[in-house]
Short mmCIF file of C-alpha atoms and ligand atoms in Angstrom, two decimals:
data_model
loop_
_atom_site.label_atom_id
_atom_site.label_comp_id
_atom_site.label_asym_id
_atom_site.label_seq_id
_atom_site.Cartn_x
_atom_site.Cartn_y
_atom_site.Cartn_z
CA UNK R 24 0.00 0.00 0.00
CA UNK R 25 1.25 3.51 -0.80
CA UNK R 26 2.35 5.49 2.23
CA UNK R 27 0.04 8.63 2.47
CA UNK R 28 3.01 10.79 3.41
CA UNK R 29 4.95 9.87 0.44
CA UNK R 30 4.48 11.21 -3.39
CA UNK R 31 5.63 10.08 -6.65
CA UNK R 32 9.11 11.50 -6.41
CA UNK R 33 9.50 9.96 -2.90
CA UNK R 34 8.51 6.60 -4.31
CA UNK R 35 11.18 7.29 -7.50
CA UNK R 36 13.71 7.62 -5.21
CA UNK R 37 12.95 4.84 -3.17
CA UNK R 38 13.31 2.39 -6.22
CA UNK R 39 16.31 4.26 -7.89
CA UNK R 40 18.20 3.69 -4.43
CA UNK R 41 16.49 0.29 -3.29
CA UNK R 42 18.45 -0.70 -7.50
CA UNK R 43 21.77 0.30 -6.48
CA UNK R 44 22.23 -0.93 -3.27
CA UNK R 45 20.82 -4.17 -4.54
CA UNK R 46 23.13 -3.81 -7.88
CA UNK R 47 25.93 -2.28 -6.10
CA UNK R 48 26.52 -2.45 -2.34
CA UNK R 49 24.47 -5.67 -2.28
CA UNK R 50 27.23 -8.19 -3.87
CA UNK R 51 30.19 -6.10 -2.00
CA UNK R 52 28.81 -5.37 1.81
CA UNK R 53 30.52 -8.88 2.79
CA UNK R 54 33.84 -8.45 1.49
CA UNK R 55 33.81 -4.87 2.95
CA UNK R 56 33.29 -5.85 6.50
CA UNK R 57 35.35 -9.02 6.33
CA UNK R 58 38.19 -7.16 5.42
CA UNK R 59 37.22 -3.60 7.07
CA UNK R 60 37.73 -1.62 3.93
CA UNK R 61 36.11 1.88 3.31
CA UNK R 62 35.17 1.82 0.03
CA UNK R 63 36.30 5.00 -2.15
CA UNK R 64 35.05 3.40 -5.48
CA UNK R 65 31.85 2.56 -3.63
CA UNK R 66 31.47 6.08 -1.88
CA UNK R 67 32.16 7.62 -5.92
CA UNK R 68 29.20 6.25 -6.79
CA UNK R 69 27.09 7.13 -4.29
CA UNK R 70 28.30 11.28 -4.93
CA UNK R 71 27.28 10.52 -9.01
CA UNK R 72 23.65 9.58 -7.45
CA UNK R 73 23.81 12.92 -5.14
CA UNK R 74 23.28 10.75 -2.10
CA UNK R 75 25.44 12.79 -0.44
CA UNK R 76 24.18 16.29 -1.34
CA UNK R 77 20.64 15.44 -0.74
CA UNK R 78 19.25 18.55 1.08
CA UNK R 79 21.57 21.29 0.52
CA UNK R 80 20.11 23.65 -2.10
CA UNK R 81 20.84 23.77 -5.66
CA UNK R 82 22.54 26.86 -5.80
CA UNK R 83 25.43 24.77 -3.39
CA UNK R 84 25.38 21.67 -5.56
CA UNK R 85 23.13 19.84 -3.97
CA UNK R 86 19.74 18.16 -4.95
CA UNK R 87 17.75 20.60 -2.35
CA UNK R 88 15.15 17.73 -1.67
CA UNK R 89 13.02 16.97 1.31
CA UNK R 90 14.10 15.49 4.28
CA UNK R 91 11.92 12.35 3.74
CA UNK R 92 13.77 11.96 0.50
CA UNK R 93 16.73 11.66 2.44
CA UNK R 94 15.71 9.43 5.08
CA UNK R 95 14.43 7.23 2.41
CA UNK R 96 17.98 6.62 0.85
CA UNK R 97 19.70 5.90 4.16
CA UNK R 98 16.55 3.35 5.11
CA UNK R 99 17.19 1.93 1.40
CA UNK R 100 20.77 1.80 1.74
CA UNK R 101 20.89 0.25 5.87
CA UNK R 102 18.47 -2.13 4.49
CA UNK R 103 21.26 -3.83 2.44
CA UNK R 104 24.18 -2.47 4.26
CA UNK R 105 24.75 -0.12 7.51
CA UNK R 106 28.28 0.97 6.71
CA UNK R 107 27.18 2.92 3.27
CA UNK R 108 24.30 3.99 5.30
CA UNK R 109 26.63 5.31 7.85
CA UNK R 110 28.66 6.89 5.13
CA UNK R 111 25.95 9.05 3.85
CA UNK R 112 23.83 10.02 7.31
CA UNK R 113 26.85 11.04 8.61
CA UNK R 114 28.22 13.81 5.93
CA UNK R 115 24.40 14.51 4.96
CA UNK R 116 23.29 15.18 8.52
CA UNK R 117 26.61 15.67 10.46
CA UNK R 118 28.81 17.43 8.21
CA UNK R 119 27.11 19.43 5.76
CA UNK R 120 24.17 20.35 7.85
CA UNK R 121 25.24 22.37 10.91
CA UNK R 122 27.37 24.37 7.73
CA UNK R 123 24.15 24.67 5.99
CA UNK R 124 22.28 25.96 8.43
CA UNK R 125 24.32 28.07 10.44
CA UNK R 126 27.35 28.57 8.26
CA UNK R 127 27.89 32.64 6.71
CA UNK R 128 27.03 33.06 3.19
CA UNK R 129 30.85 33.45 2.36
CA UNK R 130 31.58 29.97 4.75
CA UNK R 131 28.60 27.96 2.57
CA UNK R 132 30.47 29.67 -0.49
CA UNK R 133 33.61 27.97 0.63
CA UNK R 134 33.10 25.13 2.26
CA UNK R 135 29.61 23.33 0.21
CA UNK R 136 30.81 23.14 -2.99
CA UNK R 137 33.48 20.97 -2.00
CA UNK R 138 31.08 18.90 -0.21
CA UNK R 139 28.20 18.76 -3.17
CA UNK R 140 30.12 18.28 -5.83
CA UNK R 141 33.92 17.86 -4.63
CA UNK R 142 33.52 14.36 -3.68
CA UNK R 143 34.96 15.31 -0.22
CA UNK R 144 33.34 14.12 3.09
CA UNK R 145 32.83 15.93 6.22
CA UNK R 146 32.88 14.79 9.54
CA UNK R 147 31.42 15.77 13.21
CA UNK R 148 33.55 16.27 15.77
CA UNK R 149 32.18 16.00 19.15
CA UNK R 150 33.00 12.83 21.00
CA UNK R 151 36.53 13.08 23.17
CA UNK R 152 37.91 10.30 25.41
CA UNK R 153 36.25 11.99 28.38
CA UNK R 154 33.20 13.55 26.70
CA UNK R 155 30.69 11.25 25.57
CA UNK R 156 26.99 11.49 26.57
CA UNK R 157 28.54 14.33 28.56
CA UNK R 158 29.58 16.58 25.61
CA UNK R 159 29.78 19.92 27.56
CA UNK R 160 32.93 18.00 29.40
CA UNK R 161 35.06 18.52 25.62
CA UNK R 162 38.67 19.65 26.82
CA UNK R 163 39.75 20.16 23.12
CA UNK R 164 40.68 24.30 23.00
CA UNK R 165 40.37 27.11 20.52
CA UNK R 166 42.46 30.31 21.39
CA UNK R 167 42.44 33.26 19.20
CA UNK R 168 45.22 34.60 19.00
CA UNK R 169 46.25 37.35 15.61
CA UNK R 170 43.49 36.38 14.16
CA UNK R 171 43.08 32.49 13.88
CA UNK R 172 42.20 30.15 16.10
CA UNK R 173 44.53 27.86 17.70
CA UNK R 174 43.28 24.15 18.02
CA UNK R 175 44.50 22.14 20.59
CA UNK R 176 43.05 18.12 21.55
CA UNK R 177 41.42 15.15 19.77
CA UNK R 178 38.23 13.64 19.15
CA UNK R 179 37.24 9.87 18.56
CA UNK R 180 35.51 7.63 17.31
CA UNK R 181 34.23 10.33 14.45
CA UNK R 182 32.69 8.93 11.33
CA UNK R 183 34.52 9.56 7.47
CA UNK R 184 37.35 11.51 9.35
CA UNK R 185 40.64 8.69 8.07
CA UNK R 186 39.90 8.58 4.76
CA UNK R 187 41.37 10.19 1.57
CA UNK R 188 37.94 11.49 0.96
CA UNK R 189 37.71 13.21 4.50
CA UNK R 190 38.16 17.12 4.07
CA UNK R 191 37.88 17.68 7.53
CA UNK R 192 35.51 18.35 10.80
CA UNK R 193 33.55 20.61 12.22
CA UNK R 194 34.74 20.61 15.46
CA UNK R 195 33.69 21.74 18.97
CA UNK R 196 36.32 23.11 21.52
CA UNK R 197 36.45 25.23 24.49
CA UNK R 198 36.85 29.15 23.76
CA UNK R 199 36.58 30.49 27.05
CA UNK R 200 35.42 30.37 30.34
CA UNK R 201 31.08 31.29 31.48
CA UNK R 202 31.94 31.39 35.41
CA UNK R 203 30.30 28.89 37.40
CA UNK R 204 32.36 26.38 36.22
CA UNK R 205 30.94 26.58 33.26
CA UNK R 206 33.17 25.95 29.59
CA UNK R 207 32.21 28.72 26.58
CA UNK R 208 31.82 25.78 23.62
CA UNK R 209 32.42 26.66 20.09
CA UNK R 210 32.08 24.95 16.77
CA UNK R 211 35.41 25.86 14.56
CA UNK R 212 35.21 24.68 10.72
CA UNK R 213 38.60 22.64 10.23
CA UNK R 214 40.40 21.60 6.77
CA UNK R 215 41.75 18.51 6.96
CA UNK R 216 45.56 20.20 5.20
CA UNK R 217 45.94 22.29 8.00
CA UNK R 218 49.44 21.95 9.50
CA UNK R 219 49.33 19.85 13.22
CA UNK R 220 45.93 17.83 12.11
CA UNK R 221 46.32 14.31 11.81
CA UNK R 222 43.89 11.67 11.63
CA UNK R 223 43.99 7.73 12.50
CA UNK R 224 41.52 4.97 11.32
CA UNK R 225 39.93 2.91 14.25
CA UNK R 226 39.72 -0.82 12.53
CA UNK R 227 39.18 -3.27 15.18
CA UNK R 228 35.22 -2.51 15.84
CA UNK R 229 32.39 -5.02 15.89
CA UNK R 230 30.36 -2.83 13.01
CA UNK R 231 29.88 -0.24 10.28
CA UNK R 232 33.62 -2.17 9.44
CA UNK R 233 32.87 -0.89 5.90
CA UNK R 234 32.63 2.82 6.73
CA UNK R 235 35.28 5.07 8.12
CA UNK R 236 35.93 5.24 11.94
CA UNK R 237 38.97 7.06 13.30
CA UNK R 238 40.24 9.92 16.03
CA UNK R 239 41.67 13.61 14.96
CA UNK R 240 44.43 14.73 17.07
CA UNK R 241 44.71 18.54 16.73
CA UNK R 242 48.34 20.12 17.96
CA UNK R 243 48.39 23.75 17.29
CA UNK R 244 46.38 23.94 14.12
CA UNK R 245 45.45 27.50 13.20
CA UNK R 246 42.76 28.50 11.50
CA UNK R 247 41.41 31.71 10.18
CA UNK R 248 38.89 33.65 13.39
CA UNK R 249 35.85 33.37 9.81
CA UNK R 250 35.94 29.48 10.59
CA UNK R 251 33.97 29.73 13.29
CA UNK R 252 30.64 28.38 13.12
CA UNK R 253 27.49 30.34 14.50
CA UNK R 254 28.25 33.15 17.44
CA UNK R 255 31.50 31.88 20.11
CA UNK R 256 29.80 30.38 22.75
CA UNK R 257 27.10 28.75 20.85
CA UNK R 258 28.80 25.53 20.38
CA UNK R 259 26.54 23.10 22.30
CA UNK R 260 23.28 24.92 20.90
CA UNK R 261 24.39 23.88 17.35
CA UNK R 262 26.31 20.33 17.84
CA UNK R 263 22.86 19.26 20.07
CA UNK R 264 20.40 21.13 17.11
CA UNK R 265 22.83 19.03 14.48
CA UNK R 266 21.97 15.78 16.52
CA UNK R 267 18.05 16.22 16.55
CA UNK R 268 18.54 15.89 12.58
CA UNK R 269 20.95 13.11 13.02
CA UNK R 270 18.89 11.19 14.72
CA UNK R 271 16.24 11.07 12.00
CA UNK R 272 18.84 9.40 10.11
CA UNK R 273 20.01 6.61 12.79
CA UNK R 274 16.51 5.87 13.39
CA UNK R 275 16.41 5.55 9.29
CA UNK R 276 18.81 3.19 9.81
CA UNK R 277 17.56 1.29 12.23
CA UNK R 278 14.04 1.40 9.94
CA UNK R 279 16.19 0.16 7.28
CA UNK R 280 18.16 -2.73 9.09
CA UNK R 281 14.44 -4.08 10.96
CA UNK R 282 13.52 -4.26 7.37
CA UNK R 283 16.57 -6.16 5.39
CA UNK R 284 16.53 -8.48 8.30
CA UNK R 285 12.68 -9.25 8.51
CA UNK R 286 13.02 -9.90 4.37
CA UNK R 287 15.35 -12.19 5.03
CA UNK R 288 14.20 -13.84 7.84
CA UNK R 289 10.51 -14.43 5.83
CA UNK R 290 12.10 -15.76 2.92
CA UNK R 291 14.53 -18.02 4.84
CA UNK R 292 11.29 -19.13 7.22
CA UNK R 293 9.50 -20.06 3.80
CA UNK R 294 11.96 -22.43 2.50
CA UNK R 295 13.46 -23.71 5.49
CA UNK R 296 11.87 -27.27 5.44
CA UNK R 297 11.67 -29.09 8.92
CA UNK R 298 8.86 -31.51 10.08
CA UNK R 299 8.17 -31.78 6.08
CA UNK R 300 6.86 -27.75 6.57
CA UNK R 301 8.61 -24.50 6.01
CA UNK R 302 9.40 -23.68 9.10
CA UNK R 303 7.14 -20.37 8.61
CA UNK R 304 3.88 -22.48 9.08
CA UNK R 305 5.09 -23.15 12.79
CA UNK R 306 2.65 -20.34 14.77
CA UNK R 307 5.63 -19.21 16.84
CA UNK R 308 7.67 -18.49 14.05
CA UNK R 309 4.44 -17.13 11.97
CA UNK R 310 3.92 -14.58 15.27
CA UNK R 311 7.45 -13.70 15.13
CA UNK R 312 7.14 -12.64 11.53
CA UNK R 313 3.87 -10.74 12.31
CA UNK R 314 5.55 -9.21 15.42
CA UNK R 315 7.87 -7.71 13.46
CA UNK R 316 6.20 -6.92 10.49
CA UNK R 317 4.00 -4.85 13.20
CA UNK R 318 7.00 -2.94 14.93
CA UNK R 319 8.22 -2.25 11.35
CA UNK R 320 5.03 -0.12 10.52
CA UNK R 321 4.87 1.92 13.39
CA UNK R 322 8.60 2.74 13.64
CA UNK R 323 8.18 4.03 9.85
CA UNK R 324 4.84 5.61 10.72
CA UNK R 325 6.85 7.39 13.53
CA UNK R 326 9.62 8.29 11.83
CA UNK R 327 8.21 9.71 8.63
CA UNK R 328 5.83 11.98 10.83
CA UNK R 329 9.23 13.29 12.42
CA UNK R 330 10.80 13.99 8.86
CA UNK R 331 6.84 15.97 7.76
CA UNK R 332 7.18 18.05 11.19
CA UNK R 333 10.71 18.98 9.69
CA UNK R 334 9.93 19.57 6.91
CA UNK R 335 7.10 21.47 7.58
CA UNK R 336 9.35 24.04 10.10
CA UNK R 337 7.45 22.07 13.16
CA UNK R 338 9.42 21.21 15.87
CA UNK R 339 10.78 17.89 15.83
CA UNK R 340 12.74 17.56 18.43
CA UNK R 341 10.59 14.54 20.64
CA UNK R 342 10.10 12.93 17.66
CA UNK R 343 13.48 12.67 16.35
CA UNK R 344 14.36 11.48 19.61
CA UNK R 345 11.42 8.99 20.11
CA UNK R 346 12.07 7.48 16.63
CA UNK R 347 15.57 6.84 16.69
CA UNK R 348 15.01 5.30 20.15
CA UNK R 349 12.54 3.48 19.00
CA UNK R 350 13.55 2.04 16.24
CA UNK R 351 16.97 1.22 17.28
CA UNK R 352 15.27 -0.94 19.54
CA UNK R 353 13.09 -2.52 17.42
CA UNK R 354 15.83 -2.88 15.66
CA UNK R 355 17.69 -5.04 18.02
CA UNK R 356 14.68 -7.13 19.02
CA UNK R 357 14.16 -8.44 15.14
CA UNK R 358 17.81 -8.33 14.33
CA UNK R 359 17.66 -11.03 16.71
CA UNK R 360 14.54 -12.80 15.95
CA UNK R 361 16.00 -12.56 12.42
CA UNK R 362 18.93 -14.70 13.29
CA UNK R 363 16.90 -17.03 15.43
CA UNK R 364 14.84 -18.02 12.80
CA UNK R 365 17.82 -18.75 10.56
CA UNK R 366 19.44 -21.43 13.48
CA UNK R 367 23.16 -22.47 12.63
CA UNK R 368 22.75 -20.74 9.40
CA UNK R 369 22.62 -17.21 10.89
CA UNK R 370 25.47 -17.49 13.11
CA UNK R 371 27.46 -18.20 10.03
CA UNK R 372 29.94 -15.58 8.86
CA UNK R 373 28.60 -15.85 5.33
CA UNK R 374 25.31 -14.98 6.03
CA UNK R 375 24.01 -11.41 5.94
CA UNK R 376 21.85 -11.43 9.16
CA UNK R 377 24.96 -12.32 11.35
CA UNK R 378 26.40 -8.71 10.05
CA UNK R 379 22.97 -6.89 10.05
CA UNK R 380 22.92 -8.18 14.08
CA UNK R 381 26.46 -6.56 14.71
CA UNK R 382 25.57 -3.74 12.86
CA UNK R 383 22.68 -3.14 14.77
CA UNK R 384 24.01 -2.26 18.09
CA UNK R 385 25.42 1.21 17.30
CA UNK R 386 22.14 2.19 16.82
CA UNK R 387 21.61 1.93 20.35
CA UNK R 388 25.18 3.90 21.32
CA UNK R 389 25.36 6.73 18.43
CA UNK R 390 23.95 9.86 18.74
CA UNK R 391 22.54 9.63 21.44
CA UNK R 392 22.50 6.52 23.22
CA UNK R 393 18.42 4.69 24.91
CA UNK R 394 19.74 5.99 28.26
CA UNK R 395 19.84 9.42 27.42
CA UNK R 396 17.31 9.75 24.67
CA UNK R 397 15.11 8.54 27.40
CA UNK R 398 16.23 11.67 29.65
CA UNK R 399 15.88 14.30 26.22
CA UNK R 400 11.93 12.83 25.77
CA UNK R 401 11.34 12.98 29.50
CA UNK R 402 12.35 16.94 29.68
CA UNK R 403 10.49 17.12 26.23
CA UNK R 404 7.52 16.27 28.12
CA UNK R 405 8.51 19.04 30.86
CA UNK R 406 10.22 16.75 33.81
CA UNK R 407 13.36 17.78 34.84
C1 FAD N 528 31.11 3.72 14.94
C2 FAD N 528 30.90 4.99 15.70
C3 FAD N 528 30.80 6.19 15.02
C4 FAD N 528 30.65 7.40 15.72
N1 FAD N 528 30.63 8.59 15.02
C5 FAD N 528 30.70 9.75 15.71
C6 FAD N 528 30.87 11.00 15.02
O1 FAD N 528 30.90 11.05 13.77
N2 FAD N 528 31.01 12.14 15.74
C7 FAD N 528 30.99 12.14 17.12
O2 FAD N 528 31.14 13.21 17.71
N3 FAD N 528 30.81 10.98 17.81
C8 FAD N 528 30.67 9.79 17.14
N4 FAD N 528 30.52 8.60 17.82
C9 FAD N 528 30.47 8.63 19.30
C10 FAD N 528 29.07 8.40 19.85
O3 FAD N 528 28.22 9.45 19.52
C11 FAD N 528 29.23 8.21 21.39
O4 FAD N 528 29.78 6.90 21.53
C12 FAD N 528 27.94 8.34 22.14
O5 FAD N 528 27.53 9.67 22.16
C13 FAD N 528 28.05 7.84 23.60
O6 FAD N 528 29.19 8.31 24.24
P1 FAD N 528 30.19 7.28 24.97
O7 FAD N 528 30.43 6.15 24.03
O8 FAD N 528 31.35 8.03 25.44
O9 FAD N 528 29.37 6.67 26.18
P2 FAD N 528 29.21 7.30 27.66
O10 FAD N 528 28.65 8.66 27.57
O11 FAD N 528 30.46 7.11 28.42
O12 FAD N 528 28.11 6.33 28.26
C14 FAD N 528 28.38 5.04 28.79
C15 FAD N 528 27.08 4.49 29.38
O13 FAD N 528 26.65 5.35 30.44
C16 FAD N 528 25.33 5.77 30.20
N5 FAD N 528 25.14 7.15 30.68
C17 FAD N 528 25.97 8.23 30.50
N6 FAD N 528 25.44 9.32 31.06
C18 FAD N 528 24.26 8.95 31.59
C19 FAD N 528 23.21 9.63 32.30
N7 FAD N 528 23.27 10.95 32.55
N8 FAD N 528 22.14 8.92 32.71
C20 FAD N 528 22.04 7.60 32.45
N9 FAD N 528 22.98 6.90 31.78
C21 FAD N 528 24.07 7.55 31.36
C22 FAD N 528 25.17 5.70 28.67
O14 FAD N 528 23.81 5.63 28.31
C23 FAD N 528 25.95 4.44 28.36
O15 FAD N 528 25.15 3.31 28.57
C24 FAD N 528 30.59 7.38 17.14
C25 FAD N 528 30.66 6.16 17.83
C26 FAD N 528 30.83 4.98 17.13
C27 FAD N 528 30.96 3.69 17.90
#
């Protein structure tokens, strides 16, 4: 049935994307997580589509379409594979759009063209070794001093920031002091050329092993005062704003993955013969089907409804929030199921659902993780 929130160019897009991830990621995902390779052939491809422009507006480069149209190409593409996914929520929602929308017009001049049509990436750089959850703890600095700022500190775990393709971070460091104890946060645009930046790529994780993980160390690197982002001591305002977005996209993901897994979980149920039946026909395993066909709905129900209050200026906030909780959850629960139903089978390297299981439980960590989405809906509904 045709999803009332969807039109004809929605649906397009949907098919053109569902075609090359089946065409194109499909046949590599497995050799790309094996063997923990970032794809830059891959990644090419998916800048010729203008996956990873998707929002900005044309006069940038970009395809300056809705933000269901781009949640609909990250569900398509985590439905085959999370680490191309990852790839594109990350520099659609991370890096371009906190330039985007808060960037001068001389900054979007400079920096979005690069990231349209360039074929660079651009990462998000908030996590530090002793700021997680707790971002406002960041003890990278900024000092201005003749004019630049002076970048001192690292960040890890940051998405497309090792690569060739990376251009560099938008980054969010301490410019000051409030009183109180409290830091003055600031988000400084950083090229990735700049003398004293230097990146390393974080292999040994459990998923996303075909996108780009790695930590930015930052010793003295100086960069003009006009690469800061938004007003000084704005930082946290515009990293948290950047995450309400990003979490349409992880939920997307998580939409995406509950999908690919239920797929193949329903057509493994239907020709796994046991008892002379497909092992479908068993209630249990019938329920478990319907169970997750069910969760499916509503997690796309709630997330699309998200992406129409964005992109109808509405706040989102709650929703973003409740969705990628949600469905990160869901997520996990058919992820699971998923594998059940496929016994030995699943727990086999070889098979898909044993990577779409491992992928799965970022969802739960990035961006947020359950713990603390759970405290951002709770003040959303006024408790403190
Ligand atoms: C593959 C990957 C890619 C990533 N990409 C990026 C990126 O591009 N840019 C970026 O900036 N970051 C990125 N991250 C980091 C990610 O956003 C953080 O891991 C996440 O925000 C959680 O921080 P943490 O891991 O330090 O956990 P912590 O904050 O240390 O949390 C540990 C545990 O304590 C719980 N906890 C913490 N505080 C509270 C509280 N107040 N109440 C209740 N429970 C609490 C948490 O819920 C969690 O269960 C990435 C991480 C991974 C693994």
């Amino acid at each position: 049935m045709k999803d009332p929130l969807l039109n004809e160019k929605h649906e397009q897009l949907r098919q053109q994307v569902r075609e090359f991830a089946e065409k194109e990621v499909k046949p590599l995902a497995h050799k790309l997580d094996e063997e923990v390779i970032f794809s830059a052939e891959l990644t090419n491809k998916m800048f010729d589509m203008g996956l990873l422009r998707i929002n900005v507006s044309q006069e940038y480069g970009g395809l300056g379409l809705d933000t269901l149209s781009y949640i609909i190409a990250v569900e398509e593409l985590a439905r085959v594979d999370g680490s191309q996914a990852a790839t594109i929520a990350a520099h659609n929602s991370l890096g371009i759009a906190p330039i985007a929308n808060y960037g001068t017009k001389e900054q979007k001049d400079r920096f979005l063209p690069k990231l349209t049509t360039g074929k660079q990436l651009w990462a998000f750089g908030l996590t530090e070794p002793n700021a997680g959850s707790d971002s406002n703890n960041t003890e990278t600095t900024a000092e201005l001093a003749d004019g630049r700022w002076v970048i001192n500190g690292k960040k890890i775990y940051i998405t497309n920031i090792s690569s060739s393709m990376s251009g560099g971070i938008t980054v969010q460091a301490v410019t000051g002091d409030m009183g109180e104890r409290r830091k003055e946060l600031s988000v400084i645009l950083v090229d990735r050329d700049t003398p004293g930046y230097s990146v390393e790529t974080i292999t040994s994780k459990m998923m996303w092993r075909g996108a780009d993980t790695g930590r930015v160390f930052f010793d003295d690197v100086k960069v003009p005062e006009e690469n800061l982002l938004g007003e000084r001591g704005q930082g946290a305002k515009i990293m948290l704003a950047t995450l309400d977005g990003g979490r349409l996209s992880i939920a997307a993901m998580g939409l995406g993955l509950a999908q690919g897994a239920f797929e193949m979980a329903f057509e493994y149920a239907s020709k796994r013969i046991q008892f002379g039946r497909p092992i479908r026909s068993f209630q249990i395993n019938s329920f478990k089907l319907a169970d997750m066909a069910t969760k499916i709905e509503l997690a796309r129900n709630l997330l699309y409804k998200a992406c129409w209050l964005k992109d109808n200026q509405q706040s989102f906030g709650k929703e973003a929030a409740m969705a990628k909780l949600y469905t990160s959850e869901i997520s996990r629960e058919i992820a699971n199921e998923a594998l059940q139903i496929h016994g030995a089978h699943g727990l086999m390297k070889d098979n898909p659902i044993e990577r779409f299981y491992r992928d799965q439980r970022i969802l739960e960590i990035g961006e947020g993780t359950s713990e603390i989405l759970r405290l951002v809906i709770a003040r959303h509904l006024g408790i403190r």
